[in-house]
């Protein structure tokens, strides 16, 4: 089967980048099928320690409070949600809720909860735990509300959707909604909707972020900041067997050092390989590379609350002055595709009729002159300090932009901060222009457009770090949220992308193919288009 896997990967490389992106979920399913069939002896699956090498540490481990992928990597092993994504897909299936039913008017949904589930601290999972996990995020008179900020709740506009959450009995919960919300069930599969132990929350308070207690496949053991997080198997996991004795998330910031650690056998799986190393990885004995088109976008946000980016012509000039093709060739290699929209091309409702801003320095100069900046201006570009699936090297991208913008008279200072500090400063708009990106959490366009670009998401701490407040755009995506007809939703989202293109609050940079190199011995690892790293059913071939 190993040979079959390598043949499938070789064929994958023959496809054009576009075809590769379009085939994302199907490829993941095929890979899953191949690896699943390798398991011939169930008893041999148990045991071993898997070390996962990643680029940065978690900011915190309370999924309700965090916003970044590295933090969710740290909380995902510990927590469960009411519903979850099918491995490798964006379809939703039952998890802590066995079933759910909407009222006829679409304004309430009742969940039947799984019975007999225990939190890692030995307490019972029940309706009260569900109510607690959500109410702490939006009821301002809740005793634990001040343990926030609950940023993701705000990004998703959940307070505009949920009116009340009621425990009907010990194992039934009803969410009463203010409005119909097409992606509501998918929203509940996201990390911020994880169910936490109320007992642990009362014990640790704000420090729950360092002492996570959920119902998930692994129990938290220890955390050494900027080094490693250790988990052990939850023997009583409700979702069946968990095979690894221990899981360790190991921080190795440099991509070359992560690859060296994998070659030396010090780690079993690594995140975010350098694109230049991929060919060597694929040809190295004992190493395989799982790939999937990322449901992601990397971008440069232009802070519209600050001059000169409050001027549309300056924002358009930035789009003409930055050569995305050069950035993709220099940083992403064959694992990237230039972006023109805020949605990835694998997302339904992607508007492919929009023409990307071409690289045109002369047009950029013309627009700058019309905007009152004939000699250009000085600006800062903030660069991410960690590799992310949507941008493997923020500093290098910034340096390329710096050289390109100098050609039209824009003098750029590149600035960076420690990851947690970087995110906090962006949330509150301290930047002029900053790189960031997004991997879709729930397979719905709303999760990109509302979270990153709506007027509501521009409220600090903001998900909309361009602080762009456009009524026409927000009205279109707001109407789409409440429209259940997918064809009509698609039309609205396509119109919204036209507005985005004209107003240019970002310079969209790239979408990437996500690659995960690992030892051949790692079995049943599945990439999720939502960017999750899940080790629940992973096992090590002896």
Short mmCIF file of C-alpha atoms in Angstrom, two decimals:
data_model
loop_
_atom_site.label_atom_id
_atom_site.label_comp_id
_atom_site.label_asym_id
_atom_site.label_seq_id
_atom_site.Cartn_x
_atom_site.Cartn_y
_atom_site.Cartn_z
CA UNK A 1 0.00 0.00 0.00
CA UNK A 2 2.96 2.28 0.57
CA UNK A 3 3.81 1.94 -3.13
CA UNK A 4 0.23 2.78 -4.08
CA UNK A 5 0.38 5.83 -1.87
CA UNK A 6 3.58 7.06 -3.55
CA UNK A 7 2.10 6.49 -7.00
CA UNK A 8 -0.93 8.55 -6.06
CA UNK A 9 1.32 11.34 -4.83
CA UNK A 10 3.36 11.27 -8.07
CA UNK A 11 0.18 11.56 -10.10
CA UNK A 12 -0.89 14.40 -7.87
CA UNK A 13 2.20 16.36 -8.87
CA UNK A 14 1.33 16.04 -12.56
CA UNK A 15 -1.82 18.07 -12.10
CA UNK A 16 -1.82 21.81 -12.58
CA UNK A 17 -2.08 23.89 -9.47
CA UNK A 18 -5.69 24.69 -10.29
CA UNK A 19 -6.59 21.05 -10.62
CA UNK A 20 -4.76 20.29 -7.42
CA UNK A 21 -6.82 22.85 -5.56
CA UNK A 22 -10.08 21.64 -7.04
CA UNK A 23 -9.40 18.07 -5.97
CA UNK A 24 -8.63 18.80 -2.32
CA UNK A 25 -11.27 16.89 -0.42
CA UNK A 26 -11.29 13.98 -2.82
CA UNK A 27 -7.51 13.54 -2.45
CA UNK A 28 -7.81 13.55 1.30
CA UNK A 29 -10.52 10.89 1.18
CA UNK A 30 -8.40 8.69 -1.09
CA UNK A 31 -5.41 9.03 1.16
CA UNK A 32 -7.55 8.20 4.14
CA UNK A 33 -8.85 5.12 2.37
CA UNK A 34 -5.34 3.96 1.54
CA UNK A 35 -4.03 4.37 5.05
CA UNK A 36 -7.07 2.84 6.63
CA UNK A 37 -6.54 -0.36 4.69
CA UNK A 38 -3.04 -0.76 6.13
CA UNK A 39 -4.51 -1.59 9.49
CA UNK A 40 -4.75 -5.36 9.34
CA UNK A 41 -4.24 -6.13 12.99
CA UNK A 42 -6.23 -3.92 15.34
CA UNK A 43 -4.22 -5.02 18.38
CA UNK A 44 -0.99 -3.67 16.87
CA UNK A 45 -2.39 -0.16 16.77
CA UNK A 46 -2.03 0.49 20.49
CA UNK A 47 1.00 2.10 22.07
CA UNK A 48 3.76 4.53 21.37
CA UNK A 49 4.43 8.24 21.67
CA UNK A 50 3.87 10.55 18.71
CA UNK A 51 5.83 13.81 18.59
CA UNK A 52 4.41 16.54 16.37
CA UNK A 53 6.88 19.28 15.38
CA UNK A 54 5.21 22.67 14.89
CA UNK A 55 6.37 26.21 14.21
CA UNK A 56 5.03 28.07 17.22
CA UNK A 57 3.54 27.68 20.68
CA UNK A 58 -0.08 28.05 21.70
CA UNK A 59 -1.13 31.38 23.13
CA UNK A 60 -3.62 29.62 25.42
CA UNK A 61 -5.64 26.39 25.67
CA UNK A 62 -9.13 27.69 26.41
CA UNK A 63 -10.82 27.26 23.01
CA UNK A 64 -13.41 29.92 23.81
CA UNK A 65 -10.74 32.54 24.29
CA UNK A 66 -8.23 31.78 21.57
CA UNK A 67 -8.22 32.73 17.90
CA UNK A 68 -5.07 31.27 16.36
CA UNK A 69 -4.36 27.87 14.87
CA UNK A 70 -1.45 27.04 17.17
CA UNK A 71 -3.70 27.52 20.20
CA UNK A 72 -6.39 25.30 18.69
CA UNK A 73 -3.74 22.67 17.96
CA UNK A 74 -3.19 22.66 21.72
CA UNK A 75 -6.84 22.50 22.74
CA UNK A 76 -8.21 20.13 20.07
CA UNK A 77 -6.81 16.94 21.69
CA UNK A 78 -8.56 17.79 24.98
CA UNK A 79 -11.97 19.05 23.92
CA UNK A 80 -15.04 17.95 22.00
CA UNK A 81 -17.89 19.87 20.41
CA UNK A 82 -21.59 19.06 20.04
CA UNK A 83 -21.02 18.24 16.36
CA UNK A 84 -17.77 17.64 14.52
CA UNK A 85 -16.37 17.60 10.99
CA UNK A 86 -16.07 14.29 9.19
CA UNK A 87 -12.31 13.61 8.96
CA UNK A 88 -10.90 15.22 5.82
CA UNK A 89 -14.19 16.95 4.97
CA UNK A 90 -16.37 19.92 5.91
CA UNK A 91 -19.50 17.79 6.36
CA UNK A 92 -20.78 17.71 9.94
CA UNK A 93 -21.63 14.63 12.01
CA UNK A 94 -22.81 14.05 15.61
CA UNK A 95 -20.28 14.25 18.42
CA UNK A 96 -21.30 15.11 22.01
CA UNK A 97 -24.79 15.61 20.60
CA UNK A 98 -26.29 12.43 19.19
CA UNK A 99 -28.89 14.30 17.13
CA UNK A 100 -30.55 17.67 16.62
CA UNK A 101 -33.82 19.01 15.23
CA UNK A 102 -34.85 22.50 14.10
CA UNK A 103 -38.24 24.00 14.90
CA UNK A 104 -40.45 24.58 11.86
CA UNK A 105 -39.79 28.34 11.93
CA UNK A 106 -36.01 27.73 11.96
CA UNK A 107 -35.62 29.85 15.09
CA UNK A 108 -34.68 27.15 17.57
CA UNK A 109 -32.77 23.88 17.51
CA UNK A 110 -32.81 21.15 20.15
CA UNK A 111 -29.87 18.83 20.71
CA UNK A 112 -30.13 15.38 22.28
CA UNK A 113 -26.90 14.83 24.20
CA UNK A 114 -24.77 11.71 24.50
CA UNK A 115 -25.12 10.04 27.92
CA UNK A 116 -22.41 8.46 30.07
CA UNK A 117 -19.63 10.84 28.96
CA UNK A 118 -17.19 12.06 31.61
CA UNK A 119 -14.92 15.06 31.66
CA UNK A 120 -11.26 14.33 32.41
CA UNK A 121 -11.79 15.52 35.99
CA UNK A 122 -14.39 12.78 36.52
CA UNK A 123 -17.46 15.01 36.41
CA UNK A 124 -20.44 14.34 34.14
CA UNK A 125 -20.99 15.86 30.74
CA UNK A 126 -24.59 17.09 30.61
CA UNK A 127 -26.87 19.91 29.53
CA UNK A 128 -25.64 22.23 32.27
CA UNK A 129 -22.09 21.92 30.92
CA UNK A 130 -23.30 22.90 27.46
CA UNK A 131 -25.18 25.91 28.77
CA UNK A 132 -22.16 26.94 30.86
CA UNK A 133 -19.69 26.64 27.96
CA UNK A 134 -21.69 29.05 25.81
CA UNK A 135 -23.24 31.42 28.34
CA UNK A 136 -19.83 32.39 29.73
CA UNK A 137 -19.07 33.78 26.27
CA UNK A 138 -22.04 36.09 25.83
CA UNK A 139 -23.95 36.76 29.05
CA UNK A 140 -22.28 39.81 30.49
CA UNK A 141 -23.72 39.09 33.96
CA UNK A 142 -22.31 35.54 33.92
CA UNK A 143 -19.79 35.09 36.77
CA UNK A 144 -17.11 33.90 34.32
CA UNK A 145 -17.77 36.36 31.51
CA UNK A 146 -14.81 38.47 32.65
CA UNK A 147 -12.49 35.51 32.04
CA UNK A 148 -12.64 36.43 28.34
CA UNK A 149 -12.28 38.22 25.96
CA UNK A 150 -14.32 35.79 23.88
CA UNK A 151 -12.99 37.01 20.57
CA UNK A 152 -14.22 34.26 18.30
CA UNK A 153 -17.74 34.60 19.63
CA UNK A 154 -17.58 38.23 18.56
CA UNK A 155 -15.92 37.49 15.21
CA UNK A 156 -18.73 35.10 14.36
CA UNK A 157 -21.43 37.54 15.43
CA UNK A 158 -22.90 34.87 17.69
CA UNK A 159 -24.64 37.38 19.95
CA UNK A 160 -26.65 38.50 16.93
CA UNK A 161 -27.69 34.89 16.33
CA UNK A 162 -28.28 33.29 19.75
CA UNK A 163 -30.95 34.66 22.05
CA UNK A 164 -30.96 32.04 24.79
CA UNK A 165 -29.69 28.53 25.58
CA UNK A 166 -31.94 26.36 27.76
CA UNK A 167 -31.31 23.00 29.45
CA UNK A 168 -34.58 21.14 28.76
CA UNK A 169 -33.49 18.20 30.90
CA UNK A 170 -30.18 16.57 31.85
CA UNK A 171 -29.47 15.48 28.29
CA UNK A 172 -31.34 17.92 26.06
CA UNK A 173 -30.47 21.53 25.21
CA UNK A 174 -32.35 24.06 23.09
CA UNK A 175 -30.68 27.00 21.37
CA UNK A 176 -33.21 29.79 20.77
CA UNK A 177 -32.14 31.97 17.87
CA UNK A 178 -32.80 35.62 17.07
CA UNK A 179 -32.54 35.01 13.33
CA UNK A 180 -32.25 32.13 10.91
CA UNK A 181 -28.60 31.29 10.37
CA UNK A 182 -27.68 29.03 7.46
CA UNK A 183 -24.24 27.94 8.77
CA UNK A 184 -25.36 27.61 12.43
CA UNK A 185 -24.78 23.86 12.88
CA UNK A 186 -21.37 24.08 11.17
CA UNK A 187 -20.50 26.94 13.53
CA UNK A 188 -20.94 24.58 16.46
CA UNK A 189 -18.25 22.25 15.09
CA UNK A 190 -15.67 25.02 15.47
CA UNK A 191 -13.18 25.15 18.30
CA UNK A 192 -14.69 28.13 20.09
CA UNK A 193 -17.83 26.00 20.61
CA UNK A 194 -15.96 23.30 22.58
CA UNK A 195 -17.56 22.08 25.79
CA UNK A 196 -15.47 22.71 28.91
CA UNK A 197 -15.81 21.22 32.38
CA UNK A 198 -17.73 23.72 34.57
CA UNK A 199 -16.05 22.23 37.64
CA UNK A 200 -12.59 22.80 36.19
CA UNK A 201 -13.56 26.30 35.08
CA UNK A 202 -14.66 27.13 38.64
CA UNK A 203 -11.41 25.69 40.01
CA UNK A 204 -9.00 27.42 37.61
CA UNK A 205 -10.84 30.55 36.54
CA UNK A 206 -8.79 32.40 33.94
CA UNK A 207 -6.07 29.77 34.35
CA UNK A 208 -8.27 27.23 32.56
CA UNK A 209 -6.27 28.43 29.55
CA UNK A 210 -3.26 26.64 31.08
CA UNK A 211 -5.16 23.71 32.60
CA UNK A 212 -7.60 22.45 29.97
CA UNK A 213 -10.24 19.89 31.00
CA UNK A 214 -12.61 18.49 28.42
CA UNK A 215 -14.05 15.16 27.26
CA UNK A 216 -11.63 14.66 24.36
CA UNK A 217 -9.38 11.77 23.30
CA UNK A 218 -6.34 13.01 25.22
CA UNK A 219 -5.87 14.35 28.74
CA UNK A 220 -3.61 17.33 29.32
CA UNK A 221 -0.43 16.44 31.28
CA UNK A 222 1.99 19.38 31.12
CA UNK A 223 3.03 22.47 29.20
CA UNK A 224 6.50 24.00 29.01
CA UNK A 225 6.09 27.35 27.27
CA UNK A 226 7.78 27.62 23.87
CA UNK A 227 8.90 24.00 24.17
CA UNK A 228 6.25 21.30 24.41
CA UNK A 229 2.77 20.24 25.49
CA UNK A 230 2.27 16.63 26.65
CA UNK A 231 -1.01 14.66 26.61
CA UNK A 232 -1.89 11.09 27.58
CA UNK A 233 -4.59 8.79 26.20
CA UNK A 234 -8.10 9.16 27.63
CA UNK A 235 -8.94 5.53 28.36
CA UNK A 236 -12.61 6.40 28.78
CA UNK A 237 -13.03 8.35 25.55
CA UNK A 238 -16.65 8.16 24.34
CA UNK A 239 -15.57 7.96 20.69
CA UNK A 240 -13.92 4.52 20.84
CA UNK A 241 -10.28 3.49 21.02
CA UNK A 242 -7.49 6.03 21.12
CA UNK A 243 -4.25 4.29 20.14
CA UNK A 244 -1.34 6.55 21.12
CA UNK A 245 -0.09 6.32 24.71
CA UNK A 246 1.08 9.90 24.55
CA UNK A 247 0.98 12.85 22.20
CA UNK A 248 3.60 15.60 22.37
CA UNK A 249 3.38 18.93 20.53
CA UNK A 250 6.96 20.13 20.17
CA UNK A 251 7.83 23.71 19.17
CA UNK A 252 10.59 23.95 16.55
CA UNK A 253 10.31 27.43 15.01
CA UNK A 254 12.68 27.00 12.07
CA UNK A 255 11.38 24.99 9.10
CA UNK A 256 14.82 23.55 8.26
CA UNK A 257 15.30 22.46 11.87
CA UNK A 258 11.87 20.75 11.81
CA UNK A 259 12.83 18.82 8.70
CA UNK A 260 16.19 17.84 10.27
CA UNK A 261 14.38 16.64 13.40
CA UNK A 262 12.09 14.48 11.25
CA UNK A 263 15.02 13.01 9.33
CA UNK A 264 16.82 12.20 12.60
CA UNK A 265 13.72 10.54 14.00
CA UNK A 266 13.30 13.04 16.83
CA UNK A 267 9.74 13.85 15.73
CA UNK A 268 7.13 11.84 13.81
CA UNK A 269 5.16 14.54 11.96
CA UNK A 270 6.02 18.15 11.09
CA UNK A 271 3.95 21.15 10.15
CA UNK A 272 4.61 23.80 7.51
CA UNK A 273 7.67 22.44 5.70
CA UNK A 274 9.72 24.84 3.64
CA UNK A 275 8.47 24.49 0.02
CA UNK A 276 12.10 24.15 -1.14
CA UNK A 277 12.45 20.95 0.90
CA UNK A 278 9.35 19.15 -0.39
CA UNK A 279 11.01 17.32 -3.28
CA UNK A 280 13.74 15.99 -0.99
CA UNK A 281 11.14 14.94 1.57
CA UNK A 282 9.14 12.98 -1.00
CA UNK A 283 12.23 11.09 -2.16
CA UNK A 284 13.57 10.29 1.31
CA UNK A 285 13.16 6.67 2.44
CA UNK A 286 10.93 6.33 5.45
CA UNK A 287 9.20 9.70 4.85
CA UNK A 288 5.84 10.37 3.21
CA UNK A 289 4.12 13.69 2.52
CA UNK A 290 0.35 14.02 2.88
CA UNK A 291 -1.02 16.99 0.92
CA UNK A 292 -4.31 18.76 0.52
CA UNK A 293 -5.44 22.01 -1.10
CA UNK A 294 -5.80 24.46 1.76
CA UNK A 295 -9.11 26.15 2.47
CA UNK A 296 -7.14 29.30 3.12
CA UNK A 297 -6.05 32.77 2.08
CA UNK A 298 -3.00 34.83 3.02
CA UNK A 299 -3.36 38.59 2.79
CA UNK A 300 -1.96 42.02 3.57
CA UNK A 301 -4.61 44.01 5.46
CA UNK A 302 -4.54 47.78 4.94
CA UNK A 303 -5.79 49.59 8.03
CA UNK A 304 -8.55 51.81 6.64
CA UNK A 305 -8.79 53.73 9.92
CA UNK A 306 -5.38 55.25 9.24
CA UNK A 307 -3.99 57.45 6.47
CA UNK A 308 -3.07 56.82 3.73
CA UNK A 309 -5.11 53.59 3.68
CA UNK A 310 -8.34 55.46 4.32
CA UNK A 311 -8.01 56.41 0.63
CA UNK A 312 -9.35 53.82 -1.83
CA UNK A 313 -6.93 54.89 -4.56
CA UNK A 314 -3.96 54.21 -2.27
CA UNK A 315 -5.33 50.73 -1.49
CA UNK A 316 -5.81 50.04 -5.19
CA UNK A 317 -2.29 51.34 -5.88
CA UNK A 318 -0.92 48.85 -3.34
CA UNK A 319 -2.66 46.08 -5.25
CA UNK A 320 -1.13 47.22 -8.55
CA UNK A 321 2.34 47.67 -7.02
CA UNK A 322 2.64 44.20 -5.44
CA UNK A 323 3.52 41.33 -7.76
CA UNK A 324 1.80 38.25 -6.33
CA UNK A 325 3.35 35.98 -8.91
CA UNK A 326 6.85 36.89 -7.74
CA UNK A 327 5.84 36.28 -4.12
CA UNK A 328 4.34 32.88 -4.88
CA UNK A 329 7.34 31.84 -6.96
CA UNK A 330 9.79 33.00 -4.31
CA UNK A 331 8.07 31.78 -1.16
CA UNK A 332 5.31 29.24 -1.87
CA UNK A 333 6.80 27.51 -4.92
CA UNK A 334 4.55 24.83 -6.42
CA UNK A 335 2.54 24.77 -3.18
CA UNK A 336 0.93 28.16 -3.78
CA UNK A 337 -1.46 30.01 -6.05
CA UNK A 338 -1.81 33.83 -6.34
CA UNK A 339 -5.00 35.11 -4.70
CA UNK A 340 -7.47 37.64 -6.12
CA UNK A 341 -10.47 37.14 -3.82
CA UNK A 342 -10.92 36.80 -0.07
CA UNK A 343 -12.29 33.28 -0.62
CA UNK A 344 -10.16 30.33 -1.74
CA UNK A 345 -11.00 28.89 -5.17
CA UNK A 346 -12.11 25.60 -3.57
CA UNK A 347 -14.90 27.39 -1.68
CA UNK A 348 -18.37 27.44 -3.22
CA UNK A 349 -19.44 30.93 -4.33
CA UNK A 350 -15.84 31.87 -5.29
CA UNK A 351 -16.22 34.55 -7.99
CA UNK A 352 -13.84 33.54 -10.77
CA UNK A 353 -15.20 36.23 -13.11
CA UNK A 354 -13.25 38.85 -11.19
CA UNK A 355 -9.96 39.83 -12.86
CA UNK A 356 -7.04 40.06 -10.48
CA UNK A 357 -5.19 43.36 -10.18
CA UNK A 358 -2.27 42.95 -12.58
CA UNK A 359 1.26 43.91 -11.56
CA UNK A 360 1.42 47.45 -12.98
CA UNK A 361 3.80 49.88 -11.23
CA UNK A 362 2.90 52.70 -13.61
CA UNK A 363 -0.80 52.41 -12.76
CA UNK A 364 0.18 52.35 -9.07
CA UNK A 365 2.13 55.62 -9.47
CA UNK A 366 -0.79 57.21 -11.32
CA UNK A 367 -3.24 56.31 -8.55
CA UNK A 368 -0.84 57.49 -5.84
CA UNK A 369 -0.53 60.86 -7.61
CA UNK A 370 -4.32 61.15 -7.88
CA UNK A 371 -4.58 60.33 -4.16
CA UNK A 372 -2.14 63.14 -3.28
CA UNK A 373 0.99 61.01 -2.87
CA UNK A 374 2.96 61.69 -6.09
CA UNK A 375 6.23 60.95 -4.29
CA UNK A 376 4.91 57.93 -2.40
CA UNK A 377 4.98 57.69 1.40
CA UNK A 378 6.56 55.86 4.32
CA UNK A 379 4.71 52.94 5.86
CA UNK A 380 5.11 49.87 8.05
CA UNK A 381 4.33 46.32 7.02
CA UNK A 382 3.97 43.88 9.89
CA UNK A 383 5.24 40.37 9.20
CA UNK A 384 4.12 37.24 11.03
CA UNK A 385 6.86 35.65 13.16
CA UNK A 386 5.62 32.09 12.60
CA UNK A 387 4.91 29.96 9.54
CA UNK A 388 1.24 29.42 8.89
CA UNK A 389 -0.57 27.23 6.35
CA UNK A 390 -1.51 30.33 4.33
CA UNK A 391 1.96 31.91 4.51
CA UNK A 392 5.08 29.78 5.04
CA UNK A 393 7.43 32.73 5.59
CA UNK A 394 5.92 36.09 6.50
CA UNK A 395 9.27 37.86 6.79
CA UNK A 396 10.37 36.81 3.31
CA UNK A 397 7.02 37.89 1.82
CA UNK A 398 7.40 41.27 3.55
CA UNK A 399 10.90 41.73 2.16
CA UNK A 400 9.71 41.03 -1.38
CA UNK A 401 6.87 43.53 -0.93
CA UNK A 402 9.36 46.04 0.46
CA UNK A 403 11.44 45.82 -2.72
CA UNK A 404 8.40 45.98 -5.00
CA UNK A 405 6.83 48.97 -3.24
CA UNK A 406 10.12 50.90 -3.32
CA UNK A 407 9.77 50.97 -7.11
CA UNK A 408 6.67 53.19 -6.81
CA UNK A 409 8.08 55.40 -4.05
CA UNK A 410 6.61 53.64 -1.02
CA UNK A 411 9.28 53.21 1.66
CA UNK A 412 8.50 50.18 3.85
CA UNK A 413 9.77 49.33 7.32
CA UNK A 414 9.23 45.64 8.15
CA UNK A 415 8.15 45.02 11.74
CA UNK A 416 7.36 41.85 13.70
CA UNK A 417 6.49 40.77 17.23
CA UNK A 418 6.19 37.58 19.26
CA UNK A 419 3.12 35.69 17.93
CA UNK A 420 0.73 36.34 20.82
CA UNK A 421 1.72 40.00 21.00
CA UNK A 422 1.41 40.30 17.22
CA UNK A 423 -2.16 39.01 17.29
CA UNK A 424 -3.18 41.22 20.21
CA UNK A 425 -1.82 44.34 18.54
CA UNK A 426 -3.62 43.52 15.31
CA UNK A 427 -6.89 43.00 17.14
CA UNK A 428 -6.70 46.57 18.40
CA UNK A 429 -5.51 48.15 15.14
CA UNK A 430 -2.03 49.30 16.13
CA UNK A 431 -0.69 48.49 12.66
CA UNK A 432 -0.76 50.39 9.38
CA UNK A 433 -0.53 47.33 7.12
CA UNK A 434 -0.15 43.77 8.37
CA UNK A 435 0.04 40.27 7.01
CA UNK A 436 -2.28 37.61 8.30
CA UNK A 437 -4.44 34.88 6.82
CA UNK A 438 -7.25 32.52 7.47
CA UNK A 439 -8.09 28.86 7.17
CA UNK A 440 -11.84 28.29 6.94
CA UNK A 441 -13.27 26.77 10.09
CA UNK A 442 -16.58 25.43 8.85
CA UNK A 443 -16.59 25.13 5.04
CA UNK A 444 -18.94 28.11 4.60
CA UNK A 445 -18.15 31.45 2.86
CA UNK A 446 -19.64 33.22 5.87
CA UNK A 447 -16.68 32.02 7.90
CA UNK A 448 -14.34 34.07 5.69
CA UNK A 449 -16.40 37.08 4.66
CA UNK A 450 -18.26 37.82 7.89
CA UNK A 451 -15.42 37.04 10.28
CA UNK A 452 -12.75 38.93 8.34
CA UNK A 453 -14.54 41.76 6.56
CA UNK A 454 -17.95 42.63 8.03
CA UNK A 455 -18.57 45.90 9.86
CA UNK A 456 -19.43 43.94 12.98
CA UNK A 457 -16.07 42.14 12.87
CA UNK A 458 -14.30 45.52 12.87
CA UNK A 459 -15.30 46.09 16.51
CA UNK A 460 -12.17 45.77 18.66
CA UNK A 461 -10.79 43.22 19.43
CA UNK A 462 -11.40 42.75 15.73
CA UNK A 463 -11.32 39.90 13.26
CA UNK A 464 -11.54 42.51 10.50
CA UNK A 465 -8.02 43.89 10.90
CA UNK A 466 -8.45 46.18 7.88
CA UNK A 467 -11.19 47.85 9.98
CA UNK A 468 -13.08 48.23 6.72
CA UNK A 469 -16.70 49.23 7.30
CA UNK A 470 -18.63 49.00 4.05
CA UNK A 471 -22.44 49.03 4.26
CA UNK A 472 -23.04 47.48 0.82
CA UNK A 473 -20.66 44.59 1.48
CA UNK A 474 -21.98 43.88 4.97
CA UNK A 475 -25.61 44.06 3.83
CA UNK A 476 -24.92 41.49 1.09
CA UNK A 477 -23.20 38.97 3.36
CA UNK A 478 -25.73 39.64 6.11
CA UNK A 479 -28.57 38.76 3.74
CA UNK A 480 -26.66 35.63 2.67
CA UNK A 481 -26.36 34.42 6.28
CA UNK A 482 -30.13 34.22 6.58
CA UNK A 483 -30.81 32.81 3.11
CA UNK A 484 -31.24 29.02 3.08
CA UNK A 485 -31.20 28.66 -0.73
CA UNK A 486 -27.60 27.92 -1.72
CA UNK A 487 -28.00 29.33 -5.24
CA UNK A 488 -29.27 32.64 -3.87
CA UNK A 489 -26.52 32.67 -1.24
CA UNK A 490 -23.96 32.13 -3.99
CA UNK A 491 -25.24 35.15 -5.95
CA UNK A 492 -25.00 37.36 -2.86
CA UNK A 493 -21.47 36.24 -2.03
CA UNK A 494 -20.36 36.75 -5.64
CA UNK A 495 -21.70 40.33 -5.54
CA UNK A 496 -19.91 40.91 -2.24
CA UNK A 497 -16.60 39.85 -3.79
CA UNK A 498 -17.08 42.46 -6.52
CA UNK A 499 -17.45 45.15 -3.84
CA UNK A 500 -14.37 43.84 -2.05
CA UNK A 501 -12.32 43.96 -5.25
CA UNK A 502 -13.28 47.57 -6.00
CA UNK A 503 -12.71 48.81 -2.44
CA UNK A 504 -9.46 46.80 -1.96
CA UNK A 505 -9.15 46.68 1.85
CA UNK A 506 -6.57 43.90 1.40
CA UNK A 507 -3.89 42.89 -0.96
CA UNK A 508 -4.84 39.19 -1.29
CA UNK A 509 -1.55 37.29 -1.53
CA UNK A 510 -1.95 33.55 -2.00
CA UNK A 511 -3.73 30.29 -1.30
CA UNK A 512 -1.61 27.28 -0.46
CA UNK A 513 -1.47 23.54 -0.70
CA UNK A 514 -0.96 22.23 2.82
CA UNK A 515 1.78 19.61 3.13
CA UNK A 516 2.37 17.40 6.14
CA UNK A 517 5.60 15.34 6.06
CA UNK A 518 5.75 12.36 8.41
CA UNK A 519 7.37 9.03 9.06
CA UNK A 520 6.00 6.08 7.08
CA UNK A 521 5.12 4.50 10.41
CA UNK A 522 2.44 7.14 11.12
CA UNK A 523 -0.91 5.67 10.12
CA UNK A 524 -4.40 7.09 9.60
CA UNK A 525 -3.36 10.73 9.78
CA UNK A 526 -5.91 12.78 7.82
CA UNK A 527 -5.56 16.43 6.85
CA UNK A 528 -8.66 18.52 7.50
CA UNK A 529 -9.50 21.34 5.06
CA UNK A 530 -10.40 23.40 8.13
CA UNK A 531 -6.77 23.24 9.27
CA UNK A 532 -7.33 21.05 12.32
CA UNK A 533 -4.66 18.60 13.43
CA UNK A 534 -6.46 15.56 14.87
CA UNK A 535 -4.67 12.55 16.34
CA UNK A 536 -7.64 10.68 17.79
CA UNK A 537 -7.32 7.63 15.51
CA UNK A 538 -3.66 7.97 14.53
CA UNK A 539 -1.46 4.99 15.33
CA UNK A 540 2.17 3.99 14.86
CA UNK A 541 3.14 0.99 12.77
CA UNK A 542 5.60 -1.12 14.72
#
